[in-house]
PDB file of C-alpha atoms in Angstrom:
ATOM      1  CA  UNK A   1      18.986  92.182 -66.107  1.00 52.00           C
ATOM      2  CA  UNK A   2      22.742  91.801 -65.704  1.00 51.00           C
ATOM      3  CA  UNK A   3      23.876  94.331 -63.118  1.00 59.00           C
ATOM      4  CA  UNK A   4      26.768  94.728 -60.728  1.00 71.00           C
ATOM      5  CA  UNK A   5      24.791  95.938 -57.714  1.00 73.00           C
ATOM      6  CA  UNK A   6      23.602  92.432 -56.852  1.00 75.00           C
ATOM      7  CA  UNK A   7      27.093  91.041 -57.299  1.00 73.00           C
ATOM      8  CA  UNK A   8      28.540  93.817 -55.143  1.00 76.00           C
ATOM      9  CA  UNK A   9      26.163  92.921 -52.304  1.00 76.00           C
ATOM     10  CA  UNK A  10      27.714  89.431 -52.324  1.00 79.00           C
ATOM     11  CA  UNK A  11      24.476  87.704 -51.371  1.00 83.00           C
ATOM     12  CA  UNK A  12      23.890  84.240 -52.802  1.00 88.00           C
ATOM     13  CA  UNK A  13      20.944  84.033 -55.188  1.00 88.00           C
ATOM     14  CA  UNK A  14      19.126  81.569 -52.954  1.00 91.00           C
ATOM     15  CA  UNK A  15      19.346  84.016 -49.998  1.00 91.00           C
ATOM     16  CA  UNK A  16      18.108  86.914 -52.137  1.00 91.00           C
ATOM     17  CA  UNK A  17      15.294  84.764 -53.486  1.00 93.00           C
ATOM     18  CA  UNK A  18      14.231  83.665 -50.034  1.00 94.00           C
ATOM     19  CA  UNK A  19      14.326  87.177 -48.563  1.00 93.00           C
ATOM     20  CA  UNK A  20      12.510  88.761 -51.512  1.00 94.00           C
ATOM     21  CA  UNK A  21       9.979  85.977 -52.091  1.00 95.00           C
ATOM     22  CA  UNK A  22      11.060  85.598 -55.730  1.00 95.00           C
ATOM     23  CA  UNK A  23      11.481  82.099 -57.135  1.00 95.00           C
ATOM     24  CA  UNK A  24      15.198  81.245 -57.078  1.00 94.00           C
ATOM     25  CA  UNK A  25      15.428  80.016 -60.676  1.00 94.00           C
ATOM     26  CA  UNK A  26      13.460  83.015 -61.961  1.00 93.00           C
ATOM     27  CA  UNK A  27      15.710  85.415 -60.059  1.00 92.00           C
ATOM     28  CA  UNK A  28      18.844  83.659 -61.267  1.00 89.00           C
ATOM     29  CA  UNK A  29      17.666  83.886 -64.877  1.00 90.00           C
ATOM     30  CA  UNK A  30      16.743  87.545 -64.425  1.00 88.00           C
ATOM     31  CA  UNK A  31      20.214  88.335 -63.107  1.00 84.00           C
ATOM     32  CA  UNK A  32      21.827  86.670 -66.117  1.00 83.00           C
ATOM     33  CA  UNK A  33      19.458  88.405 -68.550  1.00 80.00           C
ATOM     34  CA  UNK A  34      17.535  85.302 -69.597  1.00 86.00           C
ATOM     35  CA  UNK A  35      14.235  86.434 -68.031  1.00 87.00           C
ATOM     36  CA  UNK A  36      12.618  89.645 -66.902  1.00 87.00           C
ATOM     37  CA  UNK A  37      11.294  90.502 -63.484  1.00 88.00           C
ATOM     38  CA  UNK A  38       7.831  91.939 -63.079  1.00 89.00           C
ATOM     39  CA  UNK A  39       7.712  95.464 -61.642  1.00 88.00           C
ATOM     40  CA  UNK A  40       6.417  94.004 -58.361  1.00 91.00           C
ATOM     41  CA  UNK A  41       9.244  91.459 -58.164  1.00 92.00           C
ATOM     42  CA  UNK A  42      11.747  94.178 -59.002  1.00 89.00           C
ATOM     43  CA  UNK A  43      10.416  96.339 -56.159  1.00 90.00           C
ATOM     44  CA  UNK A  44      10.761  93.430 -53.714  1.00 93.00           C
ATOM     45  CA  UNK A  45      14.289  92.771 -54.933  1.00 91.00           C
ATOM     46  CA  UNK A  46      15.311  96.433 -54.596  1.00 89.00           C
ATOM     47  CA  UNK A  47      13.867  96.549 -51.074  1.00 91.00           C
ATOM     48  CA  UNK A  48      15.639  93.317 -50.115  1.00 92.00           C
ATOM     49  CA  UNK A  49      19.006  94.627 -51.345  1.00 90.00           C
ATOM     50  CA  UNK A  50      18.793  97.612 -48.947  1.00 88.00           C
ATOM     51  CA  UNK A  51      20.240  99.955 -51.563  1.00 86.00           C
ATOM     52  CA  UNK A  52      21.399 103.494 -51.069  1.00 87.00           C
ATOM     53  CA  UNK A  53      19.191 106.044 -52.854  1.00 87.00           C
ATOM     54  CA  UNK A  54      21.837 106.398 -55.585  1.00 86.00           C
ATOM     55  CA  UNK A  55      22.120 102.632 -56.076  1.00 85.00           C
ATOM     56  CA  UNK A  56      18.343 102.251 -56.221  1.00 86.00           C
ATOM     57  CA  UNK A  57      18.017 105.068 -58.762  1.00 83.00           C
ATOM     58  CA  UNK A  58      20.674 103.485 -60.981  1.00 83.00           C
ATOM     59  CA  UNK A  59      19.092 100.058 -60.678  1.00 85.00           C
ATOM     60  CA  UNK A  60      15.628 101.414 -61.516  1.00 83.00           C
ATOM     61  CA  UNK A  61      16.950 103.283 -64.555  1.00 80.00           C
ATOM     62  CA  UNK A  62      18.633 100.110 -65.748  1.00 81.00           C
ATOM     63  CA  UNK A  63      15.469  98.078 -65.114  1.00 82.00           C
ATOM     64  CA  UNK A  64      13.299 100.482 -67.108  1.00 79.00           C
ATOM     65  CA  UNK A  65      15.760 100.604 -70.013  1.00 78.00           C
ATOM     66  CA  UNK A  66      16.141  96.827 -70.043  1.00 78.00           C
ATOM     67  CA  UNK A  67      12.448  96.015 -69.795  1.00 76.00           C
ATOM     68  CA  UNK A  68      10.604  98.813 -71.535  1.00 72.00           C
ATOM     69  CA  UNK A  69      12.976 100.118 -74.190  1.00 70.00           C
ATOM     70  CA  UNK A  70      14.678 103.403 -74.956  1.00 64.00           C
ATOM     71  CA  UNK A  71      11.505 105.452 -75.520  1.00 64.00           C
ATOM     72  CA  UNK A  72      10.098 104.776 -72.058  1.00 64.00           C
ATOM     73  CA  UNK A  73      13.575 104.975 -70.562  1.00 60.00           C
ATOM     74  CA  UNK A  74      13.921 108.563 -71.792  1.00 67.00           C
ATOM     75  CA  UNK A  75      10.553 109.506 -70.313  1.00 71.00           C
ATOM     76  CA  UNK A  76      11.469 107.816 -67.027  1.00 66.00           C
ATOM     77  CA  UNK A  77      14.784 109.662 -66.829  1.00 68.00           C
ATOM     78  CA  UNK A  78      12.980 112.965 -67.416  1.00 72.00           C
ATOM     79  CA  UNK A  79      10.472 112.112 -64.705  1.00 75.00           C
ATOM     80  CA  UNK A  80      13.176 111.153 -62.196  1.00 73.00           C
ATOM     81  CA  UNK A  81      15.095 114.354 -62.986  1.00 73.00           C
ATOM     82  CA  UNK A  82      11.992 116.436 -62.280  1.00 75.00           C
ATOM     83  CA  UNK A  83      11.382 114.581 -59.019  1.00 74.00           C
ATOM     84  CA  UNK A  84      14.983 115.154 -57.946  1.00 74.00           C
ATOM     85  CA  UNK A  85      14.695 118.885 -58.581  1.00 75.00           C
ATOM     86  CA  UNK A  86      11.387 118.975 -56.685  1.00 71.00           C
ATOM     87  CA  UNK A  87      12.916 117.064 -53.794  1.00 68.00           C
ATOM     88  CA  UNK A  88      15.850 119.518 -53.664  1.00 71.00           C
ATOM     89  CA  UNK A  89      13.439 122.470 -53.609  1.00 70.00           C
ATOM     90  CA  UNK A  90      11.774 121.135 -50.453  1.00 73.00           C
ATOM     91  CA  UNK A  91      14.976 120.043 -48.696  1.00 61.00           C
TER      92      UNK A  91
END
């Protein structure tokens, strides 16, 4: 799951693991790309990181592409684009 957002937050893996409730070794391996996080663990991680909406969107897109492949990634991007347009219409 190699991504810069976690590194930019400058939180040690053990602190992230403790705050998110994800096993430290599993989280460490997910960050380096050796393992994958479950959708539930990913949600806890994203919440723990206190991301901006833009950061969270980028991280989710990366997660979907990394874990589910290009076909589902394309569908997810389309879905997110539609939600963004809907959100703008009601703003």
